[in-house]
mmCIF file of C-alpha atoms in Angstrom:
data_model
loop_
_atom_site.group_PDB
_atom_site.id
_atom_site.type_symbol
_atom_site.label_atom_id
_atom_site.label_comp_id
_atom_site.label_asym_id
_atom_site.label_seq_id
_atom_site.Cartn_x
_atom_site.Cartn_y
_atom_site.Cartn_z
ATOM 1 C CA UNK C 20 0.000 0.000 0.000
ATOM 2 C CA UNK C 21 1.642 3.012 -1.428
ATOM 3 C CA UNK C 22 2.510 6.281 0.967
ATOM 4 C CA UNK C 23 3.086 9.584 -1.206
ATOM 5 C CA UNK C 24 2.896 12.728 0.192
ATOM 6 C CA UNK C 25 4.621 14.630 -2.712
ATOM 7 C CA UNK C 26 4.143 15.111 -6.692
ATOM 8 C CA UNK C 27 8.124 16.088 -6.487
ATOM 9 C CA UNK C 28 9.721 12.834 -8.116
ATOM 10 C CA UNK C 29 12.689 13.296 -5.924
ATOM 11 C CA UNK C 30 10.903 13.170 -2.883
ATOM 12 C CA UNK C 31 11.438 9.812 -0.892
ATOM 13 C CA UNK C 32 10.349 8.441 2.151
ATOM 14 C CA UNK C 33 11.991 5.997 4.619
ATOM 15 C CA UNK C 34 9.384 3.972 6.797
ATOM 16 C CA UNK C 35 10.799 3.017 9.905
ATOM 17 C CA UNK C 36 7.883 1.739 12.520
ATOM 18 C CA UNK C 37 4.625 1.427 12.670
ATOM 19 C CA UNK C 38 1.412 0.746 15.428
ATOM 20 C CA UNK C 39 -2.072 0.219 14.832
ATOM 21 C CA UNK C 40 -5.059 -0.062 16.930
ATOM 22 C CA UNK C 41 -7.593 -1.415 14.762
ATOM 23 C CA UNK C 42 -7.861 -2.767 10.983
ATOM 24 C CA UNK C 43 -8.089 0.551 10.570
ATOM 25 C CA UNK C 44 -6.758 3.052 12.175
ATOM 26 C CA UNK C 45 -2.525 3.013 12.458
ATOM 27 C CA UNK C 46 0.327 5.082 12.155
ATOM 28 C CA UNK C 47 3.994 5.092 10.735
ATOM 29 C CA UNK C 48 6.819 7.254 11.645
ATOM 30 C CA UNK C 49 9.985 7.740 9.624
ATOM 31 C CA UNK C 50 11.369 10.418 7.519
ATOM 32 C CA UNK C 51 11.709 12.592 3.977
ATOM 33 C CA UNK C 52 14.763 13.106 1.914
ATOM 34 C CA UNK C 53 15.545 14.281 -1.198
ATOM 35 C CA UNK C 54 17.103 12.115 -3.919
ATOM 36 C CA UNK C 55 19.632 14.220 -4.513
ATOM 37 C CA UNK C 56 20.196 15.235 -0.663
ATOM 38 C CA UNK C 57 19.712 12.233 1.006
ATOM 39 C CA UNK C 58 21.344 13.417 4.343
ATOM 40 C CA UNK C 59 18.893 15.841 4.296
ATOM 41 C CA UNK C 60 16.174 14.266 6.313
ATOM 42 C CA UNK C 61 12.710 15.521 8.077
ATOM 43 C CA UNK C 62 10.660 13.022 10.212
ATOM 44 C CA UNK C 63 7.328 12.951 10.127
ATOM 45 C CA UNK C 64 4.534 10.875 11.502
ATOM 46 C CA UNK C 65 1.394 9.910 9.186
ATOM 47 C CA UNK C 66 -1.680 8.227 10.270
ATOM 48 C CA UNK C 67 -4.695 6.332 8.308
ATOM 49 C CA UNK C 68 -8.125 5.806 9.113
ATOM 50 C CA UNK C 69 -9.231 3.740 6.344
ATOM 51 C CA UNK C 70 -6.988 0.541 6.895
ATOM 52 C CA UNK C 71 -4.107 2.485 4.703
ATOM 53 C CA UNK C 72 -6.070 3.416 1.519
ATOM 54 C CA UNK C 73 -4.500 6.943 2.324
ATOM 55 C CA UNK C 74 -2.304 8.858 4.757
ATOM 56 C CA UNK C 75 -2.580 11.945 6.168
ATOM 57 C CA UNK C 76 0.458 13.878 7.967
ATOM 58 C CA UNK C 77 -0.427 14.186 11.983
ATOM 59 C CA UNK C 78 0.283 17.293 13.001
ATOM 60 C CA UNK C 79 3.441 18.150 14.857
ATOM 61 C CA UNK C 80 6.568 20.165 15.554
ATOM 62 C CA UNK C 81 8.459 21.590 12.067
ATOM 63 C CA UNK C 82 11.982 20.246 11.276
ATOM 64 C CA UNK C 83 11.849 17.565 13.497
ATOM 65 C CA UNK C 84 14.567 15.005 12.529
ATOM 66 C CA UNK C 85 14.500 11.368 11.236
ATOM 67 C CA UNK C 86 11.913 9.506 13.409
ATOM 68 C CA UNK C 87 12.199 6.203 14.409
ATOM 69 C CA UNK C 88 10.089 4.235 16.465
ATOM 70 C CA UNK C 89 6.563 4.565 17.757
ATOM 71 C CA UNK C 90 4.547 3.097 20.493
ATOM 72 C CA UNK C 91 0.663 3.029 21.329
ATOM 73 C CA UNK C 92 -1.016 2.603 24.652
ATOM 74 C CA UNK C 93 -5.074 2.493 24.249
ATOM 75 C CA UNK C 94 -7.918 0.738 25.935
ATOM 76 C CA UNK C 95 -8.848 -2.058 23.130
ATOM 77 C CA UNK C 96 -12.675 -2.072 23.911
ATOM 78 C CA UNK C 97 -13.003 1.523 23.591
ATOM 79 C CA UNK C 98 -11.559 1.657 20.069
ATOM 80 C CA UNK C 99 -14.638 2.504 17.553
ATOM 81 C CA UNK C 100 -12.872 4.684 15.225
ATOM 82 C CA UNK C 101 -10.289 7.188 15.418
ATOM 83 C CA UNK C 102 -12.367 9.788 17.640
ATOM 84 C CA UNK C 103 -10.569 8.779 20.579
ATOM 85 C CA UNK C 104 -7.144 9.287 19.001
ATOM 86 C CA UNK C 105 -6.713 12.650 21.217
ATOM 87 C CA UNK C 106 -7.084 10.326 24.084
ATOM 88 C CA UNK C 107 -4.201 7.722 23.328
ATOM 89 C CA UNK C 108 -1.126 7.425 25.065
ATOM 90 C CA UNK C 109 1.488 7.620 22.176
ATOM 91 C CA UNK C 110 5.311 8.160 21.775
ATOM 92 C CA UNK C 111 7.231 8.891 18.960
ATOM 93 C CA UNK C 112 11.488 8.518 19.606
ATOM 94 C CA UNK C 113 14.221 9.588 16.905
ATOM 95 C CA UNK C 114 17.341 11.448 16.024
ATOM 96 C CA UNK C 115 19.000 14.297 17.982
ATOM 97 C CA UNK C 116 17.039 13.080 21.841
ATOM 98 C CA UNK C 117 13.602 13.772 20.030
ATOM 99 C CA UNK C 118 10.719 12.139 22.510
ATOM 100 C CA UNK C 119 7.335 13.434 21.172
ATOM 101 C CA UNK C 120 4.060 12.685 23.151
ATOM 102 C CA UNK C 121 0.470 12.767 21.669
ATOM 103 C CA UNK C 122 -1.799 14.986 23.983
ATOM 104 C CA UNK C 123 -5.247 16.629 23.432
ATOM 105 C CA UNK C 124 -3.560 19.407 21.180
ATOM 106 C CA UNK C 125 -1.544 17.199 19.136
ATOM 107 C CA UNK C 126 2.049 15.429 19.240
ATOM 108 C CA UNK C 127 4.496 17.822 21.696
ATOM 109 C CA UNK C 128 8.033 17.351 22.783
ATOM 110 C CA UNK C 129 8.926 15.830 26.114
ATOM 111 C CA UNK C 130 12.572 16.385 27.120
ATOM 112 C CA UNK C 131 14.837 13.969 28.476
ATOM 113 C CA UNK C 132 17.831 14.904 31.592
ATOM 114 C CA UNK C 133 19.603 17.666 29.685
ATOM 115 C CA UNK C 134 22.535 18.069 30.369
ATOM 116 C CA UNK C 135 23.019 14.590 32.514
ATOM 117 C CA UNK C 136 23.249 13.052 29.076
ATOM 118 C CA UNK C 137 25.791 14.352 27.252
ATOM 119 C CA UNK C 138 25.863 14.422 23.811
ATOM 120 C CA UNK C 139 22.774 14.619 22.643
ATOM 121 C CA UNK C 140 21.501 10.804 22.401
ATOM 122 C CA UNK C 141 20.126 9.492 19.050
ATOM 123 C CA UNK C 142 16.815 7.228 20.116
ATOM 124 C CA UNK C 143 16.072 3.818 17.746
ATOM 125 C CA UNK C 144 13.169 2.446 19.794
ATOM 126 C CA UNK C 145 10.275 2.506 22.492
ATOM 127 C CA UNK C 146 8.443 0.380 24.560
ATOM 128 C CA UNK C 147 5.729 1.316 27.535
ATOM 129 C CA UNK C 148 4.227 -1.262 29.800
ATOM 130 C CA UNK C 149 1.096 0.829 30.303
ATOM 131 C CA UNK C 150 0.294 4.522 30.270
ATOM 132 C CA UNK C 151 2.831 5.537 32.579
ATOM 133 C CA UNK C 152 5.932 3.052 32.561
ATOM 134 C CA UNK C 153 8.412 2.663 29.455
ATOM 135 C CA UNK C 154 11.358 2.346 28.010
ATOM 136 C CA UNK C 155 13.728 4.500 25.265
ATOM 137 C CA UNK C 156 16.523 2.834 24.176
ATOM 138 C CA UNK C 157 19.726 4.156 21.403
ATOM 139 C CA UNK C 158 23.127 5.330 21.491
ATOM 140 C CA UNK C 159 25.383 8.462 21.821
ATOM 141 C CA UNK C 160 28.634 9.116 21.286
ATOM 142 C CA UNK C 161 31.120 9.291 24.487
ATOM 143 C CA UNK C 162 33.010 12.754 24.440
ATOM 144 C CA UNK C 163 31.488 15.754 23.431
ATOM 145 C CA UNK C 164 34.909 17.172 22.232
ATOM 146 C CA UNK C 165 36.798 14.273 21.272
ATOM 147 C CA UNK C 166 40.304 14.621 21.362
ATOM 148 C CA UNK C 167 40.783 10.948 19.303
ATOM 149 C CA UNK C 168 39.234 9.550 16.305
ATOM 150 C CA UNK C 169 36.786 7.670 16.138
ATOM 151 C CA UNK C 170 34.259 8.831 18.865
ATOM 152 C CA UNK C 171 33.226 5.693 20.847
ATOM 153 C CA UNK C 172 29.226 5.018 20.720
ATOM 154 C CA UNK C 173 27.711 4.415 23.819
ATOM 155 C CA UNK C 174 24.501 2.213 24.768
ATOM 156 C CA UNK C 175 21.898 4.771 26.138
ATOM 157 C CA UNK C 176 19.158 3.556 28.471
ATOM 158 C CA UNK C 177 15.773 5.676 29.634
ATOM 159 C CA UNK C 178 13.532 4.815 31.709
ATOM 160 C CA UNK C 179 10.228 6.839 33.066
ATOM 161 C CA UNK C 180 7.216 6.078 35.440
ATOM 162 C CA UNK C 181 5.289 8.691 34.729
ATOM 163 C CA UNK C 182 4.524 9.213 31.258
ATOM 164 C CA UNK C 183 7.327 10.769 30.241
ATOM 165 C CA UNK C 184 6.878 14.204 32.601
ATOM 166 C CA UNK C 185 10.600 12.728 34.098
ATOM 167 C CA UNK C 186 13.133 10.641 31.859
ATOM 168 C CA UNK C 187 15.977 8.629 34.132
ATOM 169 C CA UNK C 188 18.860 7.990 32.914
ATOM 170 C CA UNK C 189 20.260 4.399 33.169
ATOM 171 C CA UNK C 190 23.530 3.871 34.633
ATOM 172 C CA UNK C 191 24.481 1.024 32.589
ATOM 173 C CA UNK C 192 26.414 2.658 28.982
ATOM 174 C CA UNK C 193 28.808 -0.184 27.375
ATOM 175 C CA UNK C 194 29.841 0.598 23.933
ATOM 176 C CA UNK C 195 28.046 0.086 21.221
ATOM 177 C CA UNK C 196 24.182 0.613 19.848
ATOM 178 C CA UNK C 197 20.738 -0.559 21.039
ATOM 179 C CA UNK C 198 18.319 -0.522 18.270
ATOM 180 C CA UNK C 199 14.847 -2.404 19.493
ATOM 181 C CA UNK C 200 13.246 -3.267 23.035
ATOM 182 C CA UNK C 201 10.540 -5.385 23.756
ATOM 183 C CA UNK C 202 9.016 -6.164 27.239
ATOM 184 C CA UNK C 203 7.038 -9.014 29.112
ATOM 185 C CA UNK C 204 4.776 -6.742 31.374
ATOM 186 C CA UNK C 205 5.908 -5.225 33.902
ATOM 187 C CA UNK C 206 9.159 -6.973 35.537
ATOM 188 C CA UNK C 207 11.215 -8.034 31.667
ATOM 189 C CA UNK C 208 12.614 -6.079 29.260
ATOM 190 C CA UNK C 209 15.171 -6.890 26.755
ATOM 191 C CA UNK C 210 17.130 -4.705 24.092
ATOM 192 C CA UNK C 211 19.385 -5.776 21.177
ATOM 193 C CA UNK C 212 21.455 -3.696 19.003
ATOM 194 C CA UNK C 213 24.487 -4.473 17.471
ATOM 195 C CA UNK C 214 27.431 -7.161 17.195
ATOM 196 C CA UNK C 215 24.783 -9.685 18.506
ATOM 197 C CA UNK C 216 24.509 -7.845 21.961
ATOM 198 C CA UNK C 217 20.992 -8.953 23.734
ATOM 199 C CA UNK C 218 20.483 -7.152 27.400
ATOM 200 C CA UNK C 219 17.920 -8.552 30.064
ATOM 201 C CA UNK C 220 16.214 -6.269 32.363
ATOM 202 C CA UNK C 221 14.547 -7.946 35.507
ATOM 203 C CA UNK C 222 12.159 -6.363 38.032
ATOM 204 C CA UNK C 223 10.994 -8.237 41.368
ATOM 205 C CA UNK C 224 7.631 -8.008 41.318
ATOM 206 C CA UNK C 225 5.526 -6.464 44.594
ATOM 207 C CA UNK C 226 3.996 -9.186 47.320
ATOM 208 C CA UNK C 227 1.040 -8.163 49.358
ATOM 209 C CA UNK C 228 2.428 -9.853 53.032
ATOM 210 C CA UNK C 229 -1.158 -9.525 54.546
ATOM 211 C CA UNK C 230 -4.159 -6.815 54.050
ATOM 212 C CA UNK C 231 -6.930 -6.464 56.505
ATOM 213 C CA UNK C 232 -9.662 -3.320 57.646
ATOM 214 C CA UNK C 233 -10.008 -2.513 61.074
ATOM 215 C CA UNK C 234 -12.581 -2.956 61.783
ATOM 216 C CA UNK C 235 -13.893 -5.626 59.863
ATOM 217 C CA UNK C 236 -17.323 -4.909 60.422
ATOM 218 C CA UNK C 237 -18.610 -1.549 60.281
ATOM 219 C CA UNK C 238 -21.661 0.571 59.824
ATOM 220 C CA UNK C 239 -22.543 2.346 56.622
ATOM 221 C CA UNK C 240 -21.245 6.741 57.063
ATOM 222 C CA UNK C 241 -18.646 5.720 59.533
ATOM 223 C CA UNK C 242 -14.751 5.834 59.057
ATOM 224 C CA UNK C 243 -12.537 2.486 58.712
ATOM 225 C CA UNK C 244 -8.576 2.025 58.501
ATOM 226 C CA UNK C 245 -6.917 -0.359 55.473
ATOM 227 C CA UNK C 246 -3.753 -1.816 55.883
ATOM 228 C CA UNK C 247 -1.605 -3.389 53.440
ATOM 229 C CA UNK C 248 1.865 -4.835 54.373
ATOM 230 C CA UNK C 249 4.012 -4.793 51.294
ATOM 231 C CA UNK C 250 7.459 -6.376 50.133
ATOM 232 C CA UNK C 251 9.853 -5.609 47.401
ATOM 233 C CA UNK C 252 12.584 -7.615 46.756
ATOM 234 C CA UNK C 253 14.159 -4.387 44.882
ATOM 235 C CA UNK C 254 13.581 -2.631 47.857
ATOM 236 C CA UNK C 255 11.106 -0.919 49.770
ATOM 237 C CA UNK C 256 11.144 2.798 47.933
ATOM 238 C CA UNK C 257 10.547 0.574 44.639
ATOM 239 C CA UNK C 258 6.729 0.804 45.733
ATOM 240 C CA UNK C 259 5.285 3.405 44.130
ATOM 241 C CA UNK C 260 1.809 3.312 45.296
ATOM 242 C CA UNK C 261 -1.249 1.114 47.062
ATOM 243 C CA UNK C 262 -4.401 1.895 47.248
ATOM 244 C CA UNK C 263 -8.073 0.630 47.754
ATOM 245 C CA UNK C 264 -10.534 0.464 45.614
ATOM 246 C CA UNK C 265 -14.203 1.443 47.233
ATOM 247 C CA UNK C 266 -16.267 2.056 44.330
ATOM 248 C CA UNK C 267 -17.756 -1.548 44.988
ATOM 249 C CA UNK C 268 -19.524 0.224 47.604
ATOM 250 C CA UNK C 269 -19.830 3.586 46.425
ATOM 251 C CA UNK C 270 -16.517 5.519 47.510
ATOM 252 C CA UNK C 271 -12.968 6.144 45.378
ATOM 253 C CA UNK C 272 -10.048 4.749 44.904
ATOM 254 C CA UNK C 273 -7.764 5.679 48.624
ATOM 255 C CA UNK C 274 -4.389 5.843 48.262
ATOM 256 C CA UNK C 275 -2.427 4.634 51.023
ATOM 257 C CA UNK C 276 0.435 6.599 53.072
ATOM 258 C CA UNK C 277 3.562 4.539 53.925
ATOM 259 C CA UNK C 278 3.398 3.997 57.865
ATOM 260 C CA UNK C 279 6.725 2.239 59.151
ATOM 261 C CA UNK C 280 8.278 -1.467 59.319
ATOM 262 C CA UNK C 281 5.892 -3.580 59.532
ATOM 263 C CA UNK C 282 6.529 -5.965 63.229
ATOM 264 C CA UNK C 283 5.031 -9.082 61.962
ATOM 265 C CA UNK C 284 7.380 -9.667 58.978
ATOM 266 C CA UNK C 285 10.532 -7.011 58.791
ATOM 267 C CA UNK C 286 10.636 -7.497 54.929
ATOM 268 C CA UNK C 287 7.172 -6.163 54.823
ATOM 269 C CA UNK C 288 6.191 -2.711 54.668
ATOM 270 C CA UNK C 289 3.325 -1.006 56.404
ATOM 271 C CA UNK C 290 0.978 1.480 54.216
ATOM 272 C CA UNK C 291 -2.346 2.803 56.040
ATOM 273 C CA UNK C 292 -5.446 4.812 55.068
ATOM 274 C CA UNK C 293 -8.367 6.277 56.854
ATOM 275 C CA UNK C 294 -11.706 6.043 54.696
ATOM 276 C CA UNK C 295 -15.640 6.359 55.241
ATOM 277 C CA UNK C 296 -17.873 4.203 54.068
ATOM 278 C CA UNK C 297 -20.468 5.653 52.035
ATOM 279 C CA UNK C 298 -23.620 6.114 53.522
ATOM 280 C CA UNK C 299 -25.547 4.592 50.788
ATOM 281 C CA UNK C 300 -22.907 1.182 50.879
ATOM 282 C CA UNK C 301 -24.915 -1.702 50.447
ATOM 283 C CA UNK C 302 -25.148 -4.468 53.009
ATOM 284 C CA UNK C 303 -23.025 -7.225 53.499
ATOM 285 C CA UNK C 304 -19.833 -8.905 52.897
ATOM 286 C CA UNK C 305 -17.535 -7.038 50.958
ATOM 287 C CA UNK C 306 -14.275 -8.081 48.890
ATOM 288 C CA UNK C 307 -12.653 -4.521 47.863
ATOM 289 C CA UNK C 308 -9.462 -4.935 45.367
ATOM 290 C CA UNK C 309 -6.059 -4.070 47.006
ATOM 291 C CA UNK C 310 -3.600 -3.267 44.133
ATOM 292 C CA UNK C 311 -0.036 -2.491 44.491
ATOM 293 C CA UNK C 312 2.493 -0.607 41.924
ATOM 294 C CA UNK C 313 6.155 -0.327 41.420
ATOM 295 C CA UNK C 314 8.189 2.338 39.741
ATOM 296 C CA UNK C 315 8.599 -0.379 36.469
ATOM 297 C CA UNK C 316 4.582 -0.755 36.789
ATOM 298 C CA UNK C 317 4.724 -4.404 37.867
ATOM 299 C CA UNK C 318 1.340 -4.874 40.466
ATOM 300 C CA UNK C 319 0.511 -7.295 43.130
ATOM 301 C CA UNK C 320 -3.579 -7.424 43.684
ATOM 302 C CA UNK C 321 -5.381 -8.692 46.812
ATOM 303 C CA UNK C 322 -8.516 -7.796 48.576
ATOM 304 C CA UNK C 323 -9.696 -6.572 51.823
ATOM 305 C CA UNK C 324 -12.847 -8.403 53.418
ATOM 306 C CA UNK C 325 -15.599 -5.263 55.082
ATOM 307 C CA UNK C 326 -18.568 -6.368 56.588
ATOM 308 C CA UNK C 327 -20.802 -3.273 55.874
ATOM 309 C CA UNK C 328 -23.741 -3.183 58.439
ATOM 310 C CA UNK C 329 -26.516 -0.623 56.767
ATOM 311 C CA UNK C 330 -28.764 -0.347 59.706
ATOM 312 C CA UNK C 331 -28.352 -0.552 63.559
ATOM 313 C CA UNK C 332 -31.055 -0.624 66.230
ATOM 314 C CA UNK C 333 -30.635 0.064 70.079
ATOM 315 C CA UNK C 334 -32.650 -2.110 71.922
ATOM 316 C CA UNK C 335 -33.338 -0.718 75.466
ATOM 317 C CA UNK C 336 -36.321 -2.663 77.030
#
């Protein structure tokens, strides 16, 4: 299926990636050169609606450079057409530390740890676990004034938890280039790139120790405690949040404050929140999901058993 933006015989394209969330709808990313200036190259990102019958140019940023991978996060059984695209989570990674995000008002830049990553890194490839947690992987060269020819290329590792509002630099940087990333949910990753190199990431998942309200049973419009004890084989400030779901019963999510060491198991971790039960919670036994997240977004689910008790009487005589 042919992709032409330009009469201009000259005019080439390069596709390098490309993500799609239906038959229909999908994008590619990659860039525009010149025949007879091929260094010359402008990225671009082009998306379809009718299964690739034709391409239209998303809009974006002017002279950004070559573009090379993109990723799509989306909720499957929402996807109709492409009048939710504003609502995707989408990156877009190339040449000269380019990290694009798709928002409400189109595709925008984020910007990685300038200047803790020096030079400028070029990025081959993307990978995000959800919404929130991914991966940017590509190279850069070592010195930004070499003294010596050639300029060693470096393996260059990012890593955010939060959309992409704060890029990490990884610590690990052998020589060489990393040119694709794939994960297993939340606790694998692994990146190739050249002379045969293959890295494997590993995250300990969370473990719920024990979860439990206090107390157990309680009347509808008054306040309860959760608990959650919580271990992390990465480490306890790996946890990046717990909470409690009450809409089961008509409240929010509660997000749960880290307390202190938990006595019963020393590995564990203590996280509390104080909650009221709706005044409208039904009666009975009630099972309300625990879930736990780390910074890689690897989760650990339990429940927490509240006996809800809608009506009381005082019997005096």
């Amino acid at each position: 299926l042919p992709i032409e933006f330009s009469v201009i015989p000259e005019a080439k394209l390069s596709l390098m990636s490309t993500k799609w969330i239906s038959p229909l709808v999908g994008w590619v990313v990659g860039y525009e050169y010149d025949m007879n200036a091929q260094k010359e190259r402008i990225g671009f990102i082009a998306r379809t609606r009718d299964g690739g019958e034709s391409w239209d140019k998303d809009v974006y940023p002017n002279n950004l450079p070559q573009l090379n991978d993109i990723e799509i996060k989306v909720p499957w059984h929402s996807i109709t057409d492409c009048v939710i695209c504003f609502r995707l989570s989408a990156w877009s990674v190339g040449y000269n530390g380019t990290i694009l995000h798709l928002t409400e008002y189109g595709w925008k830049y984020q910007h990685f740890p300038w200047p803790l990553c020096m030079p400028i890194p070029n990025f081959y490839a993307t990978s995000f676990v959800d919404d929130k947690h991914g991966w940017i992987v590509g190279f850069r060269e070592k010195y930004l004034n070499p003294t010596e020819e050639p300029n060693p290329l470096m393996m260059t590792i990012f890593h955010t938890s939060d959309g992409g509002e704060r890029w990490q630099v990884s610590p690990f940087g052998d020589k060489g280039k990393l040119n694709g990333i794939a994960l297993a949910g939340a606790t694998d990753a692994w990146a190739v790139g050249d002379k045969g190199v293959i890295i494997h990431y590993q995250n300990s998942p969370p473990e719920i120790c024990r979860a439990w309200a206090e107390p157990q049973l309680v009347e509808a419009g008054q306040k309860v405690e959760f608990f959650v004890s919580v271990k992390d084989f990465d480490g306890p400030d790996d946890i990046e949040k717990v909470t409690v779901d009450m809409k089961l019963i008509g409240g929010d999510v509660v997000e749960l404050e880290r307390e202190f060491e938990d006595i019963g198991d020393r590995r564990c971790v203590l996280y509390k929140a104080t909650a009221e039960i709706p005044a409208l919670a039904p009666y009975g036994l009630h099972l309300l999901p625990v879930e736990v997240v780390d910074k890689d977004g690897a989760k650990a689910k339990g429940v927490i058993e509240v006996f809800v008790v809608t009506c009381s009487v005082k019997i005096e005589d």
